[in-house]
Amino acid sequence: MTTYWCEHALLPDGPADAVALRIDDDRITGVTPGQPRQGTVLTGLVTPGFANAHSHAFHRALRGRTHSGGGTFFTWRERMYAVAQRLDPVSYYRLARLVYTEMVLAGFTSVGEFHYLHHGPGGVSYSDPNALSHALVAAAGDAGIRLTLLDTCYLASGVDGTAPEGVQQRYSDGDADAWAERLAEFRSGSPLVRVGAAIHSVRAVPAGQLPVPVEWARAHGVPLHAHVSEQTGENDECLAVHGRTPTGLLADAGAVTQDFVGVHVTHPSETDIGLLGTAGAGVCLCPTTERDLGDGIGPGRRLADAGVSLSVGTDSHAVVDPFEEMRGVEMHERLAARARGLFSPAELLAAGTRHAHLGWSDVGAIAPGAQADLVRIATDTPRTAGSEPLGVPLSAFASDVRDVMVAGRWLVRDGRHKHAANPATELAAEIKELLR
Ligand SMILES: [Zn+2]
């Protein structure tokens, strides 16, 4: 049992001062505000660990390298595919370990890896058909972050079911039954790893095969994620081929339940918003990626008002910073709505700590019985100085994170990751080698 004393802490009912925390093994067992200093002192603001509900680890290699020449989501995708073509289990492990380390340093204590690069060049399976999944598990283990491996079904290159082309062959298991068979063989062997299912998008899984991942997720009681309506073109193609929106098509296949998380949902119809809200489904917004790719501004407020729970993700890792994502949810809609305060700070914090979208229902609160995932934010930096405690998540940046605990174990102390002495140097070297 360890006792900590927090100068300020964000508790479920709001900010509190002089909070004594008791932690037994990996769980919080006592939370008492207004206590005299005792145990290990944590100055600044202590918050729950943040949840990164949508990640493609290898996209990190493109940061700061795609801003010349303009283009669209699809021209960016060509660059991304070129990176995917080069990865193997060893290089993917080395890159992902550093990407996950960056996430932990930023205050993320869980990540949902939307994993679709399954096979070797030409779509040939490795001797271990889950070799790339195991590379991600090893990377997360070394970085110390909770991993929900969202094993992604990807079978086609268009809404009409056209066969995968080029590097997309590495994503495909051939058909949905083969996807489920490969996934059935996967074992992580770690209490900090869970499995979820994902449908890449209605572009990548033919309508007739959607029920397989839907049923797999239901049978195993795990979350089901899918990219939904990130581009208006996806809506147009889906309507032309199926006479349904992507959300409508997924709902017809039984996907849209309270265990469903739509990723982006930037361009839903009013009917789509109603379907998602009535089901109590989730939506993961990725504001820094959506702005980087020029996707548009999603209707986060209308989704939340309809009954959708929101989370955030760093997706392409153009930015890895939970505060930027939480702020982005509010600030982007301010620009569209020309009004302030669409989301309360408490709502933004709830979105930033929604580990339940990744199957971790007991993570994300400083409360007795919760898993001990904590982040200490310095409140004496040029960025955070003078902010009230509830405003700190709206003024802080990842560089203001000083300490990070996952499952009762400190991984970051005073801004340094315990298992990575020079992550920036190593990351630069890995990206240089990968793109060589
Ligand atoms: Zn994505």
Short mmCIF file of C-alpha atoms and ligand atoms in Angstrom, two decimals:
data_model
loop_
_atom_site.label_atom_id
_atom_site.label_comp_id
_atom_site.label_asym_id
_atom_site.label_seq_id
_atom_site.Cartn_x
_atom_site.Cartn_y
_atom_site.Cartn_z
CA MET A 1 0.00 0.00 0.00
CA THR A 2 1.33 3.44 -0.97
CA THR A 3 0.02 6.83 0.10
CA TYR A 4 0.21 9.94 -2.07
CA TRP A 5 -0.85 13.50 -1.35
CA CYS A 6 -2.02 15.58 -4.34
CA GLU A 7 -1.92 19.38 -4.21
CA HIS A 8 -4.89 19.35 -6.63
CA ALA A 9 -6.71 16.38 -8.20
CA LEU A 10 -9.55 16.04 -10.71
CA LEU A 11 -12.07 13.73 -9.03
CA PRO A 12 -15.36 12.51 -10.55
CA ASP A 13 -17.25 15.39 -8.89
CA GLY A 14 -14.70 18.00 -9.96
CA PRO A 15 -11.41 19.47 -8.73
CA ALA A 16 -10.36 18.95 -5.09
CA ASP A 17 -7.41 20.17 -3.03
CA ALA A 18 -5.06 18.36 -0.65
CA VAL A 19 -6.21 14.90 -1.71
CA ALA A 20 -4.79 11.83 0.03
CA LEU A 21 -4.69 8.80 -2.32
CA ARG A 22 -4.17 5.24 -1.21
CA ILE A 23 -3.04 2.75 -3.83
CA ASP A 24 -2.86 -1.00 -3.26
CA ASP A 25 -1.02 -2.83 -6.02
CA ASP A 26 -2.74 -1.70 -9.26
CA ARG A 27 -5.88 -0.15 -7.70
CA ILE A 28 -6.94 3.05 -6.01
CA THR A 29 -8.38 2.11 -2.61
CA GLY A 30 -8.77 5.48 -0.90
CA VAL A 31 -9.47 9.07 -2.03
CA THR A 32 -9.84 11.72 0.71
CA PRO A 33 -9.73 15.46 -0.02
CA GLY A 34 -8.71 18.10 2.54
CA GLN A 35 -5.98 16.06 4.21
CA PRO A 36 -2.65 17.22 5.71
CA ARG A 37 0.48 16.42 3.68
CA GLN A 38 1.39 12.74 3.92
CA GLY A 39 3.22 10.09 1.95
CA THR A 40 4.67 11.00 -1.43
CA VAL A 41 3.78 14.59 -2.38
CA LEU A 42 2.50 15.24 -5.92
CA THR A 43 2.45 18.97 -6.67
CA GLY A 44 0.45 20.53 -9.52
CA LEU A 45 -2.66 18.76 -10.79
CA VAL A 46 -3.24 15.00 -10.78
CA THR A 47 -5.73 13.69 -13.35
CA PRO A 48 -6.77 10.21 -14.47
CA GLY A 49 -4.65 8.72 -17.25
CA PHE A 50 -5.83 9.68 -20.73
CA ALA A 51 -7.21 7.26 -23.35
CA ASN A 52 -6.00 7.31 -26.94
CA ALA A 53 -8.96 5.56 -28.53
CA HIS A 54 -7.68 5.53 -32.12
CA SER A 55 -4.13 4.92 -33.32
CA HIS A 56 -2.29 3.66 -36.37
CA ALA A 57 1.21 3.50 -34.90
CA PHE A 58 3.16 3.49 -38.16
CA HIS A 59 1.58 6.73 -39.43
CA ARG A 60 3.89 8.51 -36.96
CA ALA A 61 6.70 8.13 -39.52
CA LEU A 62 4.95 10.73 -41.73
CA ARG A 63 4.82 13.55 -39.17
CA GLY A 64 6.28 16.77 -40.54
CA ARG A 65 6.97 15.19 -43.93
CA THR A 66 3.73 15.64 -45.90
CA HIS A 67 3.09 19.38 -45.88
CA SER A 68 4.50 20.29 -49.29
CA GLY A 69 2.46 20.05 -52.46
CA GLY A 70 -1.06 20.29 -51.04
CA GLY A 71 -3.38 17.43 -51.91
CA THR A 72 -6.20 15.62 -50.10
CA PHE A 73 -6.71 12.71 -47.75
CA PHE A 74 -6.12 10.40 -50.69
CA THR A 75 -2.78 11.93 -51.75
CA TRP A 76 -1.68 11.68 -48.11
CA ARG A 77 -2.80 8.03 -48.16
CA GLU A 78 -0.38 7.30 -51.00
CA ARG A 79 2.49 8.44 -48.74
CA MET A 80 1.13 6.37 -45.87
CA TYR A 81 0.86 3.27 -48.08
CA ALA A 82 4.52 3.65 -49.05
CA VAL A 83 5.47 3.39 -45.35
CA ALA A 84 3.16 0.39 -44.83
CA GLN A 85 4.89 -1.35 -47.74
CA ARG A 86 8.26 -1.22 -45.96
CA LEU A 87 7.29 -2.53 -42.51
CA ASP A 88 8.08 -5.98 -41.18
CA PRO A 89 7.59 -7.38 -37.67
CA VAL A 90 11.01 -6.20 -36.48
CA SER A 91 10.85 -2.67 -37.86
CA TYR A 92 7.22 -2.31 -36.77
CA TYR A 93 8.11 -3.31 -33.21
CA ARG A 94 10.99 -0.80 -33.11
CA LEU A 95 8.88 2.08 -34.44
CA ALA A 96 5.77 1.28 -32.38
CA ARG A 97 7.72 0.99 -29.12
CA LEU A 98 8.85 4.60 -29.55
CA VAL A 99 5.43 5.84 -30.67
CA TYR A 100 3.83 4.26 -27.61
CA THR A 101 6.60 5.73 -25.47
CA GLU A 102 5.74 9.17 -26.86
CA MET A 103 2.09 8.52 -25.93
CA VAL A 104 2.96 7.58 -22.34
CA LEU A 105 5.17 10.67 -22.00
CA ALA A 106 2.16 12.73 -23.17
CA GLY A 107 -0.13 11.22 -20.49
CA PHE A 108 -1.91 8.48 -22.44
CA THR A 109 -2.21 5.29 -20.38
CA SER A 110 -4.19 3.26 -22.93
CA VAL A 111 -4.20 3.05 -26.70
CA GLY A 112 -6.62 1.50 -29.16
CA GLU A 113 -4.48 0.27 -32.03
CA PHE A 114 -6.67 0.03 -35.14
CA HIS A 115 -4.47 -2.66 -36.64
CA TYR A 116 -4.91 -3.58 -40.29
CA LEU A 117 -1.37 -4.38 -41.52
CA HIS A 118 -1.56 -8.13 -40.99
CA HIS A 119 0.55 -9.90 -43.60
CA GLY A 120 3.84 -9.80 -45.49
CA PRO A 121 4.51 -8.42 -48.98
CA GLY A 122 1.95 -9.56 -51.54
CA GLY A 123 -0.41 -10.58 -48.74
CA VAL A 124 1.60 -13.72 -47.88
CA SER A 125 1.15 -14.72 -44.24
CA TYR A 126 4.15 -14.80 -41.93
CA SER A 127 4.92 -18.18 -40.33
CA ASP A 128 3.11 -16.74 -37.31
CA PRO A 129 0.01 -15.23 -38.99
CA ASN A 130 -0.27 -12.77 -36.06
CA ALA A 131 3.42 -11.75 -36.17
CA LEU A 132 2.62 -8.06 -36.64
CA SER A 133 0.04 -8.16 -33.81
CA HIS A 134 2.69 -9.67 -31.54
CA ALA A 135 5.12 -6.92 -32.58
CA LEU A 136 2.59 -4.33 -31.38
CA VAL A 137 1.98 -6.22 -28.14
CA ALA A 138 5.73 -6.30 -27.45
CA ALA A 139 6.02 -2.60 -28.28
CA ALA A 140 3.20 -1.66 -25.92
CA GLY A 141 4.64 -3.88 -23.21
CA ASP A 142 8.03 -2.19 -23.40
CA ALA A 143 6.43 1.28 -23.40
CA GLY A 144 4.16 0.26 -20.50
CA ILE A 145 0.90 1.45 -22.07
CA ARG A 146 -2.38 -0.50 -21.95
CA LEU A 147 -3.11 -1.84 -25.43
CA THR A 148 -6.45 -2.72 -26.95
CA LEU A 149 -5.56 -4.42 -30.19
CA LEU A 150 -8.48 -3.62 -32.50
CA ASP A 151 -7.86 -6.34 -35.05
CA THR A 152 -9.20 -4.87 -38.25
CA CYS A 153 -11.03 -6.66 -41.03
CA TYR A 154 -9.92 -5.22 -44.41
CA LEU A 155 -10.93 -7.10 -47.55
CA ALA A 156 -11.64 -4.70 -50.41
CA SER A 157 -10.46 -1.49 -52.03
CA GLY A 158 -13.87 0.07 -52.61
CA VAL A 159 -17.52 0.14 -51.54
CA ASP A 160 -18.36 -2.06 -54.56
CA GLY A 161 -16.16 -4.86 -53.19
CA THR A 162 -13.24 -4.47 -55.64
CA ALA A 163 -10.30 -6.67 -54.61
CA PRO A 164 -7.49 -5.07 -52.59
CA GLU A 165 -4.75 -3.50 -54.69
CA GLY A 166 -1.00 -3.08 -54.08
CA VAL A 167 -0.08 -2.78 -50.42
CA GLN A 168 -3.74 -3.34 -49.47
CA GLN A 169 -3.04 -7.04 -50.11
CA ARG A 170 -1.02 -6.97 -46.88
CA TYR A 171 -4.16 -5.85 -45.02
CA SER A 172 -6.47 -8.58 -46.31
CA ASP A 173 -7.15 -12.03 -44.89
CA GLY A 174 -9.08 -12.94 -48.08
CA ASP A 175 -12.51 -13.10 -46.48
CA ALA A 176 -14.11 -12.34 -43.13
CA ASP A 177 -14.13 -15.97 -41.97
CA ALA A 178 -10.36 -16.16 -42.49
CA TRP A 179 -10.00 -12.89 -40.55
CA ALA A 180 -11.92 -14.47 -37.63
CA GLU A 181 -9.88 -17.67 -37.81
CA ARG A 182 -6.59 -15.74 -37.62
CA LEU A 183 -7.89 -13.67 -34.73
CA ALA A 184 -9.02 -16.82 -32.89
CA GLU A 185 -5.37 -17.93 -32.79
CA PHE A 186 -4.15 -14.69 -31.18
CA ARG A 187 -3.10 -14.71 -27.50
CA SER A 188 -1.40 -11.72 -25.91
CA GLY A 189 -0.32 -13.21 -22.60
CA SER A 190 -0.45 -9.81 -20.86
CA PRO A 191 -2.97 -8.39 -18.38
CA LEU A 192 -2.42 -4.95 -19.97
CA VAL A 193 -3.51 -6.14 -23.42
CA ARG A 194 -7.06 -6.68 -24.63
CA VAL A 195 -8.49 -7.50 -28.02
CA GLY A 196 -11.28 -5.75 -29.85
CA ALA A 197 -12.65 -6.03 -33.37
CA ALA A 198 -12.70 -3.44 -36.12
CA ILE A 199 -14.25 -3.00 -39.53
CA HIS A 200 -11.85 -0.78 -41.43
CA SER A 201 -14.70 1.00 -43.21
CA VAL A 202 -17.55 0.26 -45.59
CA ARG A 203 -14.97 0.82 -48.34
CA ALA A 204 -12.88 -2.12 -47.08
CA VAL A 205 -15.44 -4.72 -45.95
CA PRO A 206 -18.14 -5.78 -48.46
CA ALA A 207 -21.66 -5.48 -47.09
CA GLY A 208 -22.24 -9.23 -47.22
CA GLN A 209 -19.27 -9.87 -44.93
CA LEU A 210 -20.03 -7.21 -42.30
CA PRO A 211 -21.97 -9.66 -40.07
CA VAL A 212 -18.82 -11.73 -39.37
CA PRO A 213 -16.85 -9.09 -37.41
CA VAL A 214 -20.11 -7.83 -35.90
CA GLU A 215 -20.92 -11.30 -34.59
CA TRP A 216 -17.34 -11.94 -33.47
CA ALA A 217 -17.33 -8.77 -31.34
CA ARG A 218 -20.74 -9.62 -29.86
CA ALA A 219 -19.80 -13.23 -29.09
CA HIS A 220 -16.62 -12.13 -27.32
CA GLY A 221 -18.16 -9.12 -25.55
CA VAL A 222 -15.54 -6.72 -26.92
CA PRO A 223 -15.75 -3.27 -28.54
CA LEU A 224 -16.30 -2.98 -32.30
CA HIS A 225 -14.73 0.04 -33.99
CA ALA A 226 -15.08 1.31 -37.57
CA HIS A 227 -14.00 4.35 -39.57
CA VAL A 228 -17.27 6.07 -40.52
CA SER A 229 -17.95 8.98 -42.88
CA GLU A 230 -14.53 10.60 -42.61
CA GLN A 231 -14.95 11.75 -46.21
CA THR A 232 -18.09 12.88 -48.05
CA GLY A 233 -16.94 10.70 -50.96
CA GLU A 234 -17.42 7.59 -48.80
CA ASN A 235 -21.04 8.64 -48.17
CA ASP A 236 -21.63 9.27 -51.88
CA GLU A 237 -20.20 5.89 -52.95
CA CYS A 238 -22.08 4.01 -50.24
CA LEU A 239 -25.36 5.67 -51.18
CA ALA A 240 -24.73 4.93 -54.88
CA VAL A 241 -23.92 1.24 -54.35
CA HIS A 242 -26.15 0.35 -51.40
CA GLY A 243 -28.71 3.12 -51.13
CA ARG A 244 -27.59 3.54 -47.51
CA THR A 245 -25.17 5.80 -45.66
CA PRO A 246 -22.15 4.05 -44.06
CA THR A 247 -23.84 4.28 -40.64
CA GLY A 248 -27.08 2.94 -42.13
CA LEU A 249 -25.26 0.03 -43.77
CA LEU A 250 -23.46 -0.80 -40.51
CA ALA A 251 -26.73 -0.57 -38.57
CA ASP A 252 -28.40 -2.98 -41.06
CA ALA A 253 -25.58 -5.46 -40.27
CA GLY A 254 -26.26 -5.14 -36.53
CA ALA A 255 -23.05 -3.23 -35.82
CA VAL A 256 -24.51 -0.13 -34.18
CA THR A 257 -24.94 -1.04 -30.51
CA GLN A 258 -23.62 0.40 -27.26
CA ASP A 259 -20.37 -1.53 -27.88
CA PHE A 260 -19.83 0.21 -31.23
CA VAL A 261 -17.40 3.09 -31.66
CA GLY A 262 -17.56 5.02 -34.92
CA VAL A 263 -14.27 6.74 -35.67
CA HIS A 264 -14.41 10.31 -37.07
CA VAL A 265 -18.13 10.40 -38.06
CA THR A 266 -17.30 13.76 -39.59
CA HIS A 267 -20.12 13.81 -42.16
CA PRO A 268 -23.13 11.91 -40.74
CA SER A 269 -26.73 12.57 -41.78
CA GLU A 270 -29.35 13.52 -39.21
CA THR A 271 -30.65 9.95 -39.46
CA ASP A 272 -27.14 8.62 -38.77
CA ILE A 273 -26.87 10.79 -35.66
CA GLY A 274 -30.22 9.45 -34.48
CA LEU A 275 -29.18 5.82 -35.10
CA LEU A 276 -25.94 6.24 -33.16
CA GLY A 277 -27.59 8.16 -30.32
CA THR A 278 -30.53 5.80 -29.90
CA ALA A 279 -28.13 2.85 -29.70
CA GLY A 280 -25.99 4.62 -27.08
CA ALA A 281 -23.00 4.04 -29.37
CA GLY A 282 -19.65 5.79 -29.07
CA VAL A 283 -17.84 8.12 -31.46
CA CYS A 284 -14.10 8.71 -31.38
CA LEU A 285 -13.18 12.15 -32.66
CA CYS A 286 -9.60 12.73 -33.87
CA PRO A 287 -9.49 16.52 -34.22
CA THR A 288 -5.76 16.99 -34.86
CA THR A 289 -5.77 14.39 -37.65
CA GLU A 290 -9.09 15.61 -39.09
CA ARG A 291 -7.64 19.11 -39.40
CA ASP A 292 -4.30 17.83 -40.69
CA LEU A 293 -6.03 15.88 -43.47
CA GLY A 294 -8.62 18.55 -44.22
CA ASP A 295 -11.49 16.17 -43.40
CA GLY A 296 -13.90 18.71 -41.96
CA ILE A 297 -15.41 19.45 -38.55
CA GLY A 298 -17.55 16.69 -37.05
CA PRO A 299 -20.83 17.43 -35.24
CA GLY A 300 -19.55 16.43 -31.79
CA ARG A 301 -22.14 18.45 -29.89
CA ARG A 302 -25.08 17.12 -31.85
CA LEU A 303 -23.78 13.55 -31.46
CA ALA A 304 -23.42 14.01 -27.69
CA ASP A 305 -26.87 15.57 -27.43
CA ALA A 306 -28.32 12.57 -29.28
CA GLY A 307 -26.89 10.21 -26.64
CA VAL A 308 -23.50 9.28 -28.13
CA SER A 309 -20.50 8.95 -25.79
CA LEU A 310 -17.37 10.68 -27.12
CA SER A 311 -13.71 9.76 -26.93
CA VAL A 312 -10.61 11.13 -28.66
CA GLY A 313 -7.75 9.60 -30.61
CA THR A 314 -4.52 10.78 -32.21
CA ASP A 315 -5.07 8.55 -35.28
CA SER A 316 -2.27 9.53 -37.71
CA HIS A 317 -0.12 11.04 -34.91
CA ALA A 318 0.35 14.37 -36.67
CA VAL A 319 0.11 15.41 -32.99
CA VAL A 320 0.34 13.17 -29.91
CA ASP A 321 -1.12 15.28 -27.12
CA PRO A 322 -4.32 14.49 -25.16
CA PHE A 323 -4.87 18.16 -24.36
CA GLU A 324 -4.78 19.17 -28.01
CA GLU A 325 -7.38 16.50 -28.83
CA MET A 326 -9.71 17.53 -25.98
CA ARG A 327 -9.32 21.21 -26.89
CA GLY A 328 -9.83 20.39 -30.56
CA VAL A 329 -13.26 18.88 -29.87
CA GLU A 330 -14.36 22.23 -28.46
CA MET A 331 -12.29 24.70 -30.47
CA HIS A 332 -13.07 23.32 -33.92
CA GLU A 333 -16.78 23.49 -33.22
CA ARG A 334 -16.37 27.02 -31.87
CA LEU A 335 -15.04 28.05 -35.28
CA ALA A 336 -17.98 26.38 -37.01
CA ALA A 337 -20.65 27.56 -34.53
CA ARG A 338 -19.17 31.01 -33.84
CA ALA A 339 -19.96 30.44 -30.16
CA ARG A 340 -17.95 29.41 -27.08
CA GLY A 341 -18.53 26.75 -24.47
CA LEU A 342 -20.19 24.04 -26.58
CA PHE A 343 -18.62 21.48 -24.24
CA SER A 344 -17.93 21.98 -20.53
CA PRO A 345 -14.38 21.28 -19.30
CA ALA A 346 -15.80 18.24 -17.46
CA GLU A 347 -17.27 16.86 -20.70
CA LEU A 348 -13.95 17.31 -22.50
CA LEU A 349 -12.12 15.55 -19.67
CA ALA A 350 -14.65 12.70 -19.83
CA ALA A 351 -13.95 12.32 -23.57
CA GLY A 352 -10.20 12.36 -22.92
CA THR A 353 -10.43 9.61 -20.30
CA ARG A 354 -13.03 7.31 -21.94
CA HIS A 355 -11.00 4.06 -21.64
CA ALA A 356 -14.35 2.21 -21.71
CA HIS A 357 -14.36 2.66 -25.51
CA LEU A 358 -11.36 0.33 -25.44
CA GLY A 359 -12.91 -2.18 -23.06
CA TRP A 360 -11.25 -0.81 -19.89
CA SER A 361 -14.35 0.01 -17.87
CA ASP A 362 -12.46 0.37 -14.56
CA VAL A 363 -9.88 2.87 -15.86
CA GLY A 364 -10.25 6.63 -16.13
CA ALA A 365 -11.34 7.96 -12.73
CA ILE A 366 -9.60 8.88 -9.49
CA ALA A 367 -12.00 6.89 -7.34
CA PRO A 368 -11.87 3.89 -5.00
CA GLY A 369 -11.93 0.66 -6.99
CA ALA A 370 -10.56 2.20 -10.18
CA GLN A 371 -7.30 1.12 -11.75
CA ALA A 372 -4.42 3.35 -10.64
CA ASP A 373 -3.68 5.24 -13.88
CA LEU A 374 -2.59 8.77 -12.98
CA VAL A 375 -1.05 11.79 -14.70
CA ARG A 376 0.63 14.68 -12.89
CA ILE A 377 0.57 17.97 -14.79
CA ALA A 378 2.85 20.82 -13.76
CA THR A 379 0.88 23.97 -12.98
CA ASP A 380 3.94 26.22 -12.78
CA THR A 381 5.01 26.22 -16.43
CA PRO A 382 4.65 29.27 -18.71
CA ARG A 383 1.66 27.54 -20.30
CA THR A 384 -0.25 26.42 -17.21
CA ALA A 385 0.67 29.12 -14.67
CA GLY A 386 -2.43 30.92 -13.40
CA SER A 387 -4.97 28.40 -14.72
CA GLU A 388 -7.67 27.17 -12.35
CA PRO A 389 -7.52 23.37 -11.85
CA LEU A 390 -10.49 22.58 -14.11
CA GLY A 391 -8.96 24.80 -16.81
CA VAL A 392 -5.55 23.10 -16.79
CA PRO A 393 -6.53 20.44 -19.35
CA LEU A 394 -7.50 23.34 -21.62
CA SER A 395 -4.23 25.22 -21.14
CA ALA A 396 -1.69 22.40 -20.83
CA PHE A 397 0.36 20.67 -23.50
CA ALA A 398 1.91 17.22 -23.46
CA SER A 399 5.20 18.84 -22.48
CA ASP A 400 3.63 19.86 -19.13
CA VAL A 401 3.13 16.20 -18.11
CA ARG A 402 5.65 15.30 -15.43
CA ASP A 403 4.63 11.89 -14.04
CA VAL A 404 2.57 9.02 -15.45
CA MET A 405 1.41 5.91 -13.59
CA VAL A 406 -0.15 2.85 -15.26
CA ALA A 407 -1.72 0.12 -13.09
CA GLY A 408 -0.02 1.44 -9.96
CA ARG A 409 3.46 1.59 -11.49
CA TRP A 410 5.29 4.83 -12.32
CA LEU A 411 6.44 4.84 -15.94
CA VAL A 412 7.31 8.51 -16.21
CA ARG A 413 8.91 10.53 -13.43
CA ASP A 414 9.85 14.16 -13.87
CA GLY A 415 9.29 13.97 -17.63
CA ARG A 416 11.52 10.93 -18.20
CA HIS A 417 10.30 7.51 -19.32
CA LYS A 418 11.82 4.76 -17.21
CA HIS A 419 12.43 2.42 -20.14
CA ALA A 420 13.59 4.87 -22.81
CA ALA A 421 16.58 7.09 -22.12
CA ASN A 422 16.58 9.01 -25.43
CA PRO A 423 13.25 8.36 -27.17
CA ALA A 424 13.52 11.35 -29.53
CA THR A 425 16.97 10.34 -30.79
CA GLU A 426 15.86 6.74 -31.20
CA LEU A 427 12.64 7.74 -32.96
CA ALA A 428 14.49 9.95 -35.45
CA ALA A 429 16.88 7.09 -36.21
CA GLU A 430 14.07 4.55 -36.69
CA ILE A 431 12.13 6.84 -39.04
CA LYS A 432 15.27 7.63 -41.03
CA GLU A 433 16.04 3.92 -41.38
CA LEU A 434 12.44 3.07 -42.32
CA LEU A 435 12.26 5.76 -45.03
CA ARG A 436 15.81 5.20 -46.30
ZN ZN B 1 -7.86 5.87 -38.52
#
